[in-house]
Coordinates of C-alpha atoms in Angstrom, one line a residue:
Chain Y
X18 CA 22.5 54.5 -23.2
X19 CA 24.2 57.9 -23.6
X20 CA 27.9 57.1 -24.6
X21 CA 28.7 58.7 -20.9
X22 CA 26.8 55.7 -19.0
X23 CA 28.5 53.0 -20.9
X24 CA 32.2 54.7 -20.2
X25 CA 31.2 55.1 -16.6
X26 CA 29.2 51.4 -16.6
X27 CA 32.4 50.0 -17.7
X28 CA 34.7 51.7 -15.5
X29 CA 32.7 50.8 -12.3
X30 CA 32.8 46.9 -13.4
X31 CA 31.6 44.7 -10.8
X32 CA 30.3 47.2 -8.9
X33 CA 26.8 47.0 -7.7
X34 CA 25.0 50.1 -9.7
X35 CA 21.6 50.6 -9.3
X36 CA 21.0 51.4 -12.9
X37 CA 22.3 53.2 -15.7
X38 CA 20.1 55.4 -15.8
X39 CA 18.7 57.2 -12.8
X40 CA 14.7 57.0 -14.1
X41 CA 15.0 55.4 -17.3
X42 CA 13.8 59.1 -18.5
X43 CA 16.4 59.0 -21.1
X44 CA 18.5 61.7 -19.7
X45 CA 21.4 59.6 -19.3
X46 CA 22.2 60.2 -15.3
X47 CA 24.4 57.6 -14.4
X48 CA 23.6 56.5 -10.9
X49 CA 26.7 55.5 -9.2
X50 CA 26.5 53.0 -6.6
X51 CA 30.1 53.8 -5.8
X52 CA 29.8 56.4 -3.2
X53 CA 27.7 59.5 -4.6
X54 CA 24.2 58.6 -2.5
X55 CA 26.2 57.2 0.3
X56 CA 28.2 60.4 0.6
X57 CA 25.0 62.8 0.2
X58 CA 22.8 60.8 2.9
X59 CA 25.9 60.8 5.6
X60 CA 26.6 64.4 4.8
X61 CA 23.7 66.3 4.1
X62 CA 23.2 67.7 7.7
X63 CA 26.3 68.8 8.7
X64 CA 26.3 70.8 4.9
X65 CA 22.9 72.0 5.7
X66 CA 24.4 73.3 8.7
X67 CA 26.8 74.8 6.4
X68 CA 24.5 76.4 4.2
X69 CA 22.8 77.6 6.9
X70 CA 25.3 79.5 8.3
X71 CA 26.6 80.7 4.9
X72 CA 23.0 82.3 4.0
X73 CA 21.2 82.7 7.5
X74 CA 17.8 80.6 6.7
X75 CA 16.4 77.2 6.3
X76 CA 15.3 77.8 2.9
X77 CA 18.4 79.1 1.2
X78 CA 20.4 76.8 3.1
X79 CA 18.7 73.8 1.7
X80 CA 18.8 75.4 -1.8
X81 CA 22.5 76.2 -2.2
X82 CA 23.2 72.3 -0.6
X83 CA 21.5 71.0 -3.1
X84 CA 22.5 72.8 -6.4
X85 CA 25.7 72.2 -4.9
X86 CA 25.5 68.5 -4.6
X87 CA 23.8 68.3 -7.8
X88 CA 26.8 69.8 -9.4
X89 CA 29.2 67.1 -7.4
X90 CA 27.0 64.4 -8.4
X91 CA 27.4 65.5 -12.3
X92 CA 30.9 65.3 -11.8
X93 CA 31.5 62.9 -9.1
X94 CA 33.4 60.1 -11.4
X95 CA 36.1 63.0 -11.5
X96 CA 35.7 64.5 -8.5
X97 CA 36.1 61.6 -6.2
X98 CA 39.0 60.5 -7.7
X99 CA 41.1 63.9 -7.5
X100 CA 39.9 65.6 -4.6
X101 CA 38.2 65.3 -1.7
X102 CA 34.3 65.7 -2.3
X103 CA 33.2 67.5 0.7
X104 CA 35.8 70.2 0.1
X105 CA 34.6 70.5 -3.6
X106 CA 30.4 70.7 -2.2
X107 CA 32.0 73.6 0.4
X108 CA 33.8 75.3 -2.1
X109 CA 30.6 75.1 -4.3
X110 CA 28.2 76.4 -1.8
X111 CA 30.4 79.5 -0.7
X112 CA 30.7 80.3 -4.3
X113 CA 27.3 79.8 -5.2
X114 CA 26.0 81.6 -2.5
X115 CA 27.9 84.9 -3.6
X116 CA 27.3 84.6 -7.0
X117 CA 23.5 84.4 -6.3
X118 CA 23.1 87.2 -4.4
X119 CA 25.0 88.9 -6.9
X120 CA 22.3 87.6 -9.7
X121 CA 19.6 88.6 -7.0
X122 CA 21.3 91.5 -6.7
X123 CA 21.2 92.8 -10.3
X124 CA 17.5 91.3 -10.6
X125 CA 15.6 92.2 -7.5
X126 CA 16.7 96.2 -6.7
X127 CA 14.0 97.7 -4.7
X128 CA 13.7 101.1 -3.8
X129 CA 11.5 99.9 -0.5
X130 CA 13.8 98.8 2.7
X131 CA 12.4 95.1 3.0
X132 CA 10.9 94.9 6.7
X133 CA 13.2 93.8 9.9
X134 CA 14.2 90.6 9.3
X135 CA 12.5 87.2 10.8
X136 CA 14.1 86.6 14.1
X137 CA 14.7 82.9 14.9
X138 CA 13.3 82.4 18.7
X139 CA 15.3 79.2 18.9
X140 CA 18.3 80.4 17.7
X141 CA 17.6 83.5 20.4
X142 CA 17.4 80.9 23.4
X143 CA 20.4 78.8 22.0
X144 CA 22.8 81.6 21.4
X145 CA 21.6 84.6 23.9
X146 CA 22.7 87.3 22.1
X147 CA 20.6 87.0 18.3
X148 CA 21.7 90.4 17.8
X149 CA 25.1 89.4 16.1
X150 CA 23.2 86.8 14.2
X151 CA 20.7 89.4 13.0
X152 CA 23.6 91.9 12.1
X153 CA 25.3 88.7 10.2
X154 CA 22.2 88.7 8.2
X155 CA 22.6 92.9 7.0
X156 CA 26.2 91.7 5.7
X157 CA 26.8 91.4 1.9
X158 CA 27.2 88.1 1.3
X159 CA 30.8 88.1 0.3
X160 CA 32.1 89.5 3.7
X161 CA 29.6 87.3 5.6
X162 CA 31.1 84.2 3.6
X163 CA 34.2 85.2 4.7
X164 CA 33.4 85.3 7.9
X165 CA 32.1 81.9 7.7
X166 CA 34.8 80.6 6.7
X167 CA 37.1 82.1 8.8
X168 CA 35.3 81.7 11.9
X169 CA 33.1 79.0 11.7
X170 CA 34.9 76.8 9.2
X171 CA 38.1 77.8 10.7
X172 CA 39.8 78.7 7.7
X173 CA 43.4 80.4 7.4
X174 CA 43.1 83.6 4.8
X175 CA 45.0 81.9 2.5
X176 CA 42.9 78.8 2.4
X177 CA 39.6 81.4 2.2
X178 CA 41.8 83.5 -0.9
X179 CA 41.8 79.9 -2.6
X180 CA 38.7 78.7 -2.0
X181 CA 36.7 81.7 -3.3
X182 CA 38.9 83.0 -6.3
X183 CA 40.0 86.0 -4.4
X184 CA 43.2 87.6 -3.3
X185 CA 44.0 87.8 0.3
X186 CA 44.2 91.3 0.4
X187 CA 40.3 91.1 -0.6
X188 CA 39.9 88.5 1.9
X189 CA 41.2 90.9 4.9
X190 CA 39.7 94.1 3.4
X191 CA 36.2 91.9 3.1
X192 CA 36.8 90.3 6.6
X193 CA 37.9 94.0 7.9
X194 CA 34.7 95.7 6.7
X195 CA 32.3 92.8 7.3
X196 CA 33.4 93.1 11.4
X197 CA 32.8 97.2 11.2
X198 CA 29.9 96.6 10.4
X199 CA 29.0 93.9 12.5
X200 CA 30.7 96.4 15.5
X201 CA 28.5 99.1 14.1
X202 CA 25.6 97.5 13.9
X203 CA 25.5 94.8 16.9
X204 CA 25.4 95.6 20.7
X205 CA 26.0 92.9 22.9
X206 CA 23.0 91.8 25.0
X207 CA 25.5 92.2 28.5
X208 CA 25.7 95.6 27.1
X209 CA 22.5 96.4 26.2
X210 CA 21.3 94.8 29.3
X211 CA 23.5 97.5 31.3
X212 CA 22.5 100.2 29.2
Chain G
X29 CA 32.6 97.6 29.6
X30 CA 30.6 100.8 28.8
X31 CA 28.2 101.2 26.6
X32 CA 30.3 104.1 24.4
X33 CA 33.4 101.2 24.3
X34 CA 34.0 99.7 20.6
X35 CA 33.9 95.9 21.0
X36 CA 37.1 94.6 21.0
X37 CA 38.3 92.3 18.6
X38 CA 38.9 89.7 20.7
X39 CA 35.4 89.4 21.7
X40 CA 34.0 90.1 18.2
X41 CA 36.4 86.6 17.2
X42 CA 34.9 84.6 20.4
X43 CA 31.1 85.4 19.9
X44 CA 31.2 85.1 16.0
X45 CA 32.6 81.6 16.1
X46 CA 30.0 81.2 19.4
X47 CA 27.4 82.6 17.4
X48 CA 28.0 80.4 14.0
X49 CA 28.3 77.3 16.0
X50 CA 25.0 77.6 17.8
X51 CA 23.3 78.9 14.8
X52 CA 24.7 75.9 12.8
X53 CA 22.9 73.5 15.3
X54 CA 19.4 75.4 14.4
X55 CA 19.3 74.1 11.0
X56 CA 17.1 71.7 9.8
X57 CA 17.8 68.3 9.0
X58 CA 17.5 67.1 5.9
X59 CA 13.9 66.2 4.5
X60 CA 13.3 62.6 3.6
X61 CA 13.0 63.4 0.0
X62 CA 16.6 65.1 0.3
X63 CA 18.4 62.9 -1.7
X64 CA 15.9 63.0 -4.3
X65 CA 15.7 66.3 -4.7
X66 CA 19.2 66.5 -5.6
X67 CA 18.8 64.1 -8.3
X68 CA 16.3 66.0 -10.2
X69 CA 18.9 68.9 -9.9
X70 CA 21.8 66.7 -11.0
X71 CA 19.5 66.0 -14.5
X72 CA 19.1 69.8 -14.9
X73 CA 22.4 70.1 -15.1
X74 CA 23.1 67.1 -17.2
X75 CA 20.3 68.3 -19.4
X76 CA 22.1 71.7 -19.6
X77 CA 25.7 70.5 -20.5
X78 CA 24.5 68.2 -22.9
X79 CA 22.7 71.4 -24.7
X80 CA 25.9 73.7 -24.0
X81 CA 28.3 71.0 -26.2
X82 CA 25.9 70.5 -28.9
X83 CA 26.1 74.1 -29.1
X84 CA 29.9 74.4 -28.6
X85 CA 30.2 71.8 -31.6
X86 CA 28.3 73.6 -33.5
X87 CA 29.9 76.9 -33.1
X88 CA 33.1 75.3 -33.2
X89 CA 32.5 73.9 -36.7
X90 CA 31.6 76.9 -37.8
X91 CA 35.2 78.4 -36.2
X92 CA 37.0 75.9 -37.8
X93 CA 35.5 76.7 -41.2
X94 CA 36.1 80.0 -41.5
X95 CA 39.6 79.5 -39.9
X96 CA 40.5 77.0 -42.7
X97 CA 38.9 79.3 -45.1
X98 CA 41.5 82.1 -43.7
X99 CA 44.6 80.2 -43.0
X100 CA 44.6 78.2 -46.0
X101 CA 45.4 81.2 -48.7
X102 CA 49.0 82.2 -46.6
X103 CA 50.2 79.0 -48.1
X104 CA 53.5 77.9 -46.0
X105 CA 53.1 75.0 -44.2
X106 CA 49.6 73.2 -43.0
X107 CA 46.3 74.7 -42.5
X108 CA 46.0 75.2 -38.9
X109 CA 49.5 76.0 -38.1
X110 CA 50.1 79.5 -36.3
X111 CA 52.0 81.3 -38.2
X112 CA 54.9 83.2 -36.7
X113 CA 55.4 86.7 -36.4
X114 CA 52.8 89.7 -36.8
X115 CA 49.9 88.6 -37.7
X116 CA 47.4 91.1 -37.2
X117 CA 46.9 92.1 -40.7
X118 CA 46.4 88.6 -42.3
X119 CA 43.7 87.2 -40.0
X120 CA 40.5 88.3 -39.8
X121 CA 38.4 88.1 -37.0
X122 CA 36.6 84.5 -36.6
X123 CA 33.8 86.7 -34.9
X124 CA 32.3 89.9 -33.8
X125 CA 32.3 93.0 -36.1
X126 CA 32.4 92.7 -39.9
X127 CA 34.9 95.4 -40.1
X128 CA 36.9 94.9 -36.9
X129 CA 40.4 93.6 -36.8
X130 CA 40.9 90.3 -34.2
X131 CA 43.8 92.6 -32.5
X132 CA 43.9 96.1 -31.6
X133 CA 47.6 96.1 -32.9
X134 CA 49.8 93.9 -34.9
X135 CA 50.7 91.5 -32.4
X136 CA 53.6 88.6 -32.9
X137 CA 51.9 85.1 -32.3
X138 CA 53.6 82.9 -29.5
X139 CA 55.7 79.6 -30.4
X140 CA 55.9 77.0 -28.1
X141 CA 59.5 75.8 -26.5
X142 CA 60.0 73.1 -23.9
X143 CA 61.3 73.4 -20.5
X144 CA 64.1 71.4 -21.6
X145 CA 65.3 73.9 -24.2
X146 CA 64.7 76.6 -22.0
X147 CA 67.4 79.0 -21.4
X148 CA 67.2 78.2 -17.4
X149 CA 65.2 75.4 -17.1
X150 CA 63.3 75.2 -13.7
X151 CA 65.0 73.9 -10.7
X152 CA 63.8 70.9 -8.9
X153 CA 62.7 70.9 -5.6
X154 CA 62.0 67.9 -3.2
X155 CA 58.9 67.5 -1.8
X156 CA 60.2 68.0 1.7
X157 CA 63.1 70.0 3.6
X158 CA 66.2 68.0 4.6
X159 CA 64.4 68.0 8.1
X160 CA 61.3 66.9 7.1
X161 CA 59.2 70.0 6.6
X162 CA 56.6 70.9 4.2
X163 CA 57.3 74.1 3.0
X164 CA 56.7 76.9 0.0
X165 CA 59.2 77.6 -2.6
X166 CA 59.4 81.6 -3.2
X167 CA 62.4 82.4 -5.3
X168 CA 65.8 81.8 -6.2
X169 CA 69.0 84.3 -6.9
X170 CA 72.9 83.9 -6.0
X171 CA 72.8 80.1 -6.3
X172 CA 70.2 80.0 -3.0
X173 CA 66.5 79.0 -2.7
X174 CA 64.4 80.7 -0.7
X175 CA 61.7 78.9 0.7
X176 CA 59.0 79.2 3.6
X177 CA 58.9 76.2 5.5
X178 CA 55.3 75.1 6.7
X179 CA 54.2 74.6 10.2
X180 CA 51.0 73.7 11.1
X181 CA 49.9 74.9 7.7
X182 CA 51.4 78.1 8.4
X183 CA 54.2 79.8 7.1
X184 CA 57.2 80.1 8.6
X185 CA 60.1 82.6 9.0
X186 CA 62.5 82.3 5.4
X187 CA 64.7 79.4 5.1
X188 CA 67.7 79.6 2.5
X189 CA 68.7 76.2 0.8
X190 CA 71.8 76.0 -1.2
X191 CA 70.3 75.3 -4.5
X192 CA 73.2 72.4 -6.0
X193 CA 72.5 70.3 -2.8
X194 CA 69.4 71.4 -1.5
X195 CA 71.0 71.6 2.0
X196 CA 69.9 74.3 4.3
X197 CA 72.2 76.9 4.6
X198 CA 70.4 79.7 6.9
X199 CA 67.1 80.7 8.5
X200 CA 66.5 84.5 8.2
X201 CA 65.7 86.2 11.7
X202 CA 65.5 84.7 15.2
X203 CA 64.5 81.0 14.5
X204 CA 61.3 79.7 16.5
X205 CA 59.5 82.2 16.5
X206 CA 56.2 80.8 14.4
X207 CA 54.4 80.3 17.6
X208 CA 54.4 84.1 18.3
X209 CA 54.0 85.4 15.1
X210 CA 52.4 84.8 11.4
X211 CA 54.9 85.1 8.6
X212 CA 53.3 86.4 5.2
X213 CA 54.7 85.2 2.2
X214 CA 58.1 87.0 1.2
X215 CA 58.2 89.8 -1.1
X216 CA 60.7 90.3 -3.8
X217 CA 62.1 93.5 -4.8
X218 CA 65.1 94.8 -6.5
X219 CA 67.9 94.4 -4.4
X220 CA 66.6 92.0 -1.8
X221 CA 64.1 90.0 0.3
X222 CA 61.7 91.8 2.8
X223 CA 59.1 90.2 4.9
X224 CA 57.1 91.1 7.9
X225 CA 55.8 89.1 10.5
X226 CA 52.7 89.6 12.7
X227 CA 51.9 88.5 16.4
X228 CA 49.5 85.7 17.0
X229 CA 48.0 87.5 19.7
X230 CA 47.6 90.8 21.9
X231 CA 47.5 94.3 20.5
X232 CA 48.5 94.7 16.4
X233 CA 52.3 94.2 16.3
X234 CA 54.7 93.6 13.7
X235 CA 58.1 93.4 12.7
X236 CA 59.9 94.2 9.3
X237 CA 62.7 92.6 7.5
X238 CA 64.9 92.9 5.5
X239 CA 67.5 91.0 3.9
X240 CA 69.7 91.8 0.6
X241 CA 70.4 89.4 -2.3
X242 CA 74.3 90.3 -1.6
X243 CA 74.6 87.9 1.4
X244 CA 71.0 87.6 2.5
X245 CA 72.0 89.0 6.3
X246 CA 69.1 89.8 7.7
X247 CA 67.9 93.4 9.4
X248 CA 64.9 94.0 11.4
X249 CA 64.1 97.4 10.0
X250 CA 61.4 98.5 12.2
X251 CA 58.8 97.1 14.7
X252 CA 55.1 98.8 13.9
X253 CA 52.4 98.6 16.8
X254 CA 48.5 99.2 16.6
X255 CA 47.3 101.0 13.2
X256 CA 50.8 100.8 11.9
X257 CA 51.0 96.9 12.5
X258 CA 47.7 96.5 10.6
X259 CA 49.2 95.6 7.2
X260 CA 46.8 94.3 4.7
X261 CA 50.0 94.4 1.7
X262 CA 53.6 94.8 1.8
X263 CA 56.0 95.0 -1.2
X264 CA 59.9 95.8 -1.3
X265 CA 61.0 98.7 -3.1
X266 CA 64.0 99.7 -4.4
X267 CA 64.8 102.0 -1.5
X268 CA 62.0 101.4 0.9
X269 CA 60.0 99.1 2.1
X270 CA 56.0 99.9 1.5
X271 CA 53.0 98.5 3.5
X272 CA 49.5 99.7 3.2
X273 CA 47.4 98.9 6.4
X274 CA 43.6 98.5 6.8
X275 CA 42.6 101.8 7.7
X276 CA 43.8 102.8 4.1
X277 CA 47.2 104.4 5.1
X278 CA 50.5 103.6 3.2
X279 CA 53.9 103.7 4.9
X280 CA 57.7 103.9 3.8
X281 CA 60.5 102.7 5.5
X282 CA 63.9 103.4 4.0
X283 CA 66.1 100.3 3.3
X284 CA 69.3 101.8 4.8
X285 CA 67.5 102.5 8.2
X286 CA 68.0 106.0 8.0
X287 CA 64.9 107.0 9.0
X288 CA 61.5 105.0 10.9
X289 CA 58.4 104.8 8.9
X290 CA 56.6 107.9 7.2
X291 CA 53.4 107.8 6.2
X292 CA 53.0 108.6 2.9
X293 CA 50.0 111.2 2.5
X294 CA 49.7 110.8 -1.1
X295 CA 49.3 107.2 -1.2
X296 CA 46.1 107.2 1.1
X297 CA 43.6 104.7 -0.2
X298 CA 45.6 102.5 -2.3
X299 CA 47.3 99.0 -1.5
X300 CA 51.0 98.3 -2.1
X301 CA 51.0 95.6 -5.0
X302 CA 54.8 95.0 -5.5
X303 CA 58.2 96.7 -6.3
X304 CA 57.1 100.9 -5.8
X305 CA 53.9 100.4 -6.9
X306 CA 49.9 100.8 -5.4
X307 CA 46.7 100.4 -6.8
X308 CA 43.7 102.4 -5.4
X309 CA 42.5 99.9 -2.8
X310 CA 38.5 100.1 -3.9
X311 CA 40.2 98.6 -7.5
X312 CA 41.8 95.9 -6.2
X313 CA 39.9 92.6 -6.6
X314 CA 42.0 89.6 -7.7
X315 CA 45.0 90.9 -9.0
X316 CA 44.9 94.2 -10.9
X317 CA 41.9 95.0 -13.4
X318 CA 42.2 97.0 -16.3
X319 CA 40.9 100.7 -16.3
X320 CA 42.6 101.7 -13.1
X321 CA 45.8 103.2 -12.0
X322 CA 48.7 101.6 -11.0
X323 CA 51.0 104.9 -9.1
X324 CA 54.4 105.0 -8.7
X325 CA 54.8 105.4 -5.1
X326 CA 58.3 106.9 -5.8
X327 CA 58.1 109.7 -8.2
X328 CA 53.6 110.1 -8.1
X329 CA 53.6 109.1 -11.5
X330 CA 50.7 107.3 -12.7
X331 CA 49.6 104.9 -15.3
X332 CA 46.2 103.9 -16.4
X333 CA 45.7 100.1 -17.7
X334 CA 43.8 99.5 -20.9
X335 CA 39.7 99.3 -20.3
X336 CA 39.6 96.5 -22.4
X337 CA 41.2 94.9 -25.5
X338 CA 39.3 94.9 -28.9
X339 CA 37.4 91.7 -29.2
X340 CA 38.2 90.6 -26.2
X341 CA 35.8 88.6 -24.0
X342 CA 36.5 89.6 -20.8
X343 CA 38.3 92.4 -18.9
X344 CA 41.9 92.2 -18.7
X345 CA 43.9 91.4 -15.9
X346 CA 47.0 93.5 -15.4
X347 CA 50.5 93.0 -13.9
X348 CA 52.8 96.0 -13.7
X349 CA 54.5 95.7 -16.9
X350 CA 51.4 94.3 -18.7
X351 CA 47.6 93.5 -19.3
X352 CA 46.4 90.3 -20.9
X353 CA 42.5 89.2 -21.6
X354 CA 41.1 86.5 -24.2
X355 CA 40.0 87.5 -26.8
X356 CA 37.3 85.9 -29.4
X357 CA 38.5 82.8 -31.8
X358 CA 42.1 83.5 -31.3
X359 CA 42.7 83.3 -27.4
X360 CA 44.8 85.3 -25.3
X361 CA 46.3 88.9 -26.0
X362 CA 49.0 90.7 -24.0
X363 CA 49.7 93.8 -24.4
X364 CA 53.2 95.4 -22.6
X365 CA 52.6 99.1 -21.7
X366 CA 55.5 99.6 -24.1
X367 CA 52.9 98.9 -26.5
X368 CA 54.7 95.9 -27.7
X369 CA 51.3 92.9 -28.1
X370 CA 51.7 90.0 -28.2
X371 CA 49.2 86.4 -29.3
X372 CA 49.1 83.5 -27.3
X373 CA 46.8 81.1 -30.3
X374 CA 44.5 79.7 -27.7
X375 CA 42.6 80.9 -24.1
X376 CA 44.2 80.9 -20.7
X377 CA 41.8 80.7 -17.7
X378 CA 42.8 81.5 -14.2
X379 CA 45.8 84.0 -15.3
X380 CA 48.0 85.9 -13.3
X381 CA 50.0 88.6 -14.5
X382 CA 53.7 88.4 -13.1
X383 CA 56.9 90.2 -14.2
X384 CA 57.4 89.5 -17.9
X385 CA 55.4 86.6 -18.2
X386 CA 51.9 85.2 -17.7
X387 CA 50.7 82.1 -16.3
X388 CA 47.3 80.5 -17.2
X389 CA 45.5 77.4 -17.5
X390 CA 45.3 76.9 -21.3
X391 CA 43.4 73.6 -22.2
X392 CA 45.8 71.1 -21.6
X393 CA 47.4 72.1 -18.3
X394 CA 49.1 74.9 -16.9
X395 CA 51.3 77.2 -19.2
X396 CA 53.8 79.8 -18.8
X397 CA 54.0 82.4 -21.7
X398 CA 57.1 84.7 -21.4
X399 CA 56.7 87.5 -22.9
X400 CA 60.0 88.8 -23.2
X401 CA 60.9 86.0 -25.9
X402 CA 57.0 85.6 -26.7
X403 CA 57.2 81.8 -26.3
X404 CA 55.0 79.4 -24.2
X405 CA 56.0 76.4 -22.1
X406 CA 53.2 73.7 -21.2
X407 CA 54.1 73.9 -17.2
X408 CA 52.2 70.4 -16.5
X409 CA 49.9 68.5 -18.4
X410 CA 47.7 67.9 -14.8
X411 CA 46.6 70.0 -11.5
X412 CA 49.4 72.0 -10.1
X413 CA 49.5 73.3 -6.9
X414 CA 50.9 76.9 -5.7
X415 CA 49.9 79.3 -8.5
X416 CA 47.1 80.4 -6.0
X417 CA 50.0 82.5 -4.3
X418 CA 49.9 84.5 -7.1
X419 CA 46.8 85.9 -6.2
X420 CA 48.6 87.7 -3.8
X421 CA 49.4 90.9 -6.2
X422 CA 52.2 92.0 -3.3
X423 CA 54.2 89.5 -5.4
X424 CA 53.6 90.8 -9.5
X425 CA 57.0 92.3 -9.5
X426 CA 59.2 88.9 -8.9
X427 CA 60.4 87.3 -11.6
X428 CA 59.5 83.2 -10.4
X429 CA 57.1 80.9 -10.7
X430 CA 56.7 77.6 -8.8
X431 CA 54.8 74.8 -8.9
X432 CA 54.2 71.6 -7.1
X433 CA 54.0 68.1 -9.3
X434 CA 51.5 65.2 -8.7
X435 CA 54.7 63.6 -6.7
X436 CA 55.1 66.2 -4.3
X437 CA 58.3 67.6 -5.5
X438 CA 58.4 71.3 -6.8
X439 CA 59.9 73.3 -9.6
X440 CA 60.4 76.8 -9.1
X441 CA 61.3 78.6 -12.1
X442 CA 63.5 81.8 -12.6
X443 CA 62.3 84.4 -15.2
X444 CA 65.2 86.5 -14.8
X445 CA 66.8 87.9 -18.4
X446 CA 70.4 87.4 -19.0

């Protein structure tokens, strides 16, 4: 057993422990019965929703959510005592979303313009104006993240700045640029219908 | 609404909230093996950390060995003790090019000092105001502390507290404006503090306020509307308030009230960052990076910050008077615009460059590095709150640092010399 797992066992004490290692694979991942699994199972649906609005599609939403939760799991013993785990995960998701995009942008620059994005028919029905959702899909991830944090998470600009590790000026400028692009690319359904 | 009309801000806000809310409801439910997938990834992370830890340990042994070989011949004191005074010619690079010197120029190594031994130790402020409100400290001068109460999480109009008794002395500006206005952080200038208020609703509208240090009698210098009120950054200079707007325009407003707001054409495309200074908006990310121009709005003179430091592991982050970056093996290095250089001896993360000082997170907690006296102080060994505000470039000119201890009490430290 790794020293990390031994320390964990002592700390957990009499709590019900699923096992000192997750799968006996020798990698020393201690399964904590003190809340992580409960947290994942109870919050994954809400976190997937957040991942969906951040990333814009179900595949990336699941990827983002799983990766953030895995990082939380690796730091669970520290985070659960010091911070709000959900806040930790959401912060991680927002930052991952931006950093993944940066990495992808470096590695996957192509000459050809991609095909027009997929339109979710269900969203079209639910929203009644999927044009805005599509327009969001054309924003760079940082601008999108700022708008999601502001309009979905209802965070203030200082909170967004702290969460993303950027200045408030940057938050404001990213939000303003994102909103400008949306205004350029989005024609409200009611107006489009008239014209 | 015609097809030619732009989409209003209110419409956009409402539609965005509604669209994102509706989209979230369409997210797929977690698959049955979702938790197992998370655990698989967790194992990968653990494996990577183990590998990195092993590699770091090996590197540390190599660096330590090199350091012992280098430091021991110097003689005075135990191995590993930081030598005081200039060290550039004495300490070769731990890593990097064989012929490279560790520092770009001679750098004095900072000495550790205790907070208790500081010339002016930090003020200890209670967790709450006398009326029970939470608050954010801003700065202190002339026996008063300037704070901004937090009402529903938002900053409110600045309030003065007596330094000695903690009693509330005055609220600056009309009380009760929080429902109508938002209050961004107070900005500190050479002769007083300034702040602006932004209307919460309706067309863009802002009020610009100034209170001189002598008496702190607040004066509303101007009301601005529409494009002029779309303020992105605000600063108090020696003789004028400056603010940038989201259109890239910079405005000037004399502190003596002798004229109204005037556009500064030469500063188009910049963001004011404190005092009478601005930086090209496109260059600003989190604070002022290296390799950009800091423009003196009063004189038009520009100063280019260094692009990099020799042996640096990252690009410098700069304030209005100095830049700092971590360097290989020997920690944070700072260079003032006057040419003087300083070495801390260990790395700093989450760095903010203040007026004459650097705040960052060292291996054992938050540290303030006073460049003027080249001394460093441990602010706290744990997590502290409040440093986030220093990502706000508006106040890079102020010589104050504050933080919140675990018990909720605040510390406010005036770094003004003399």
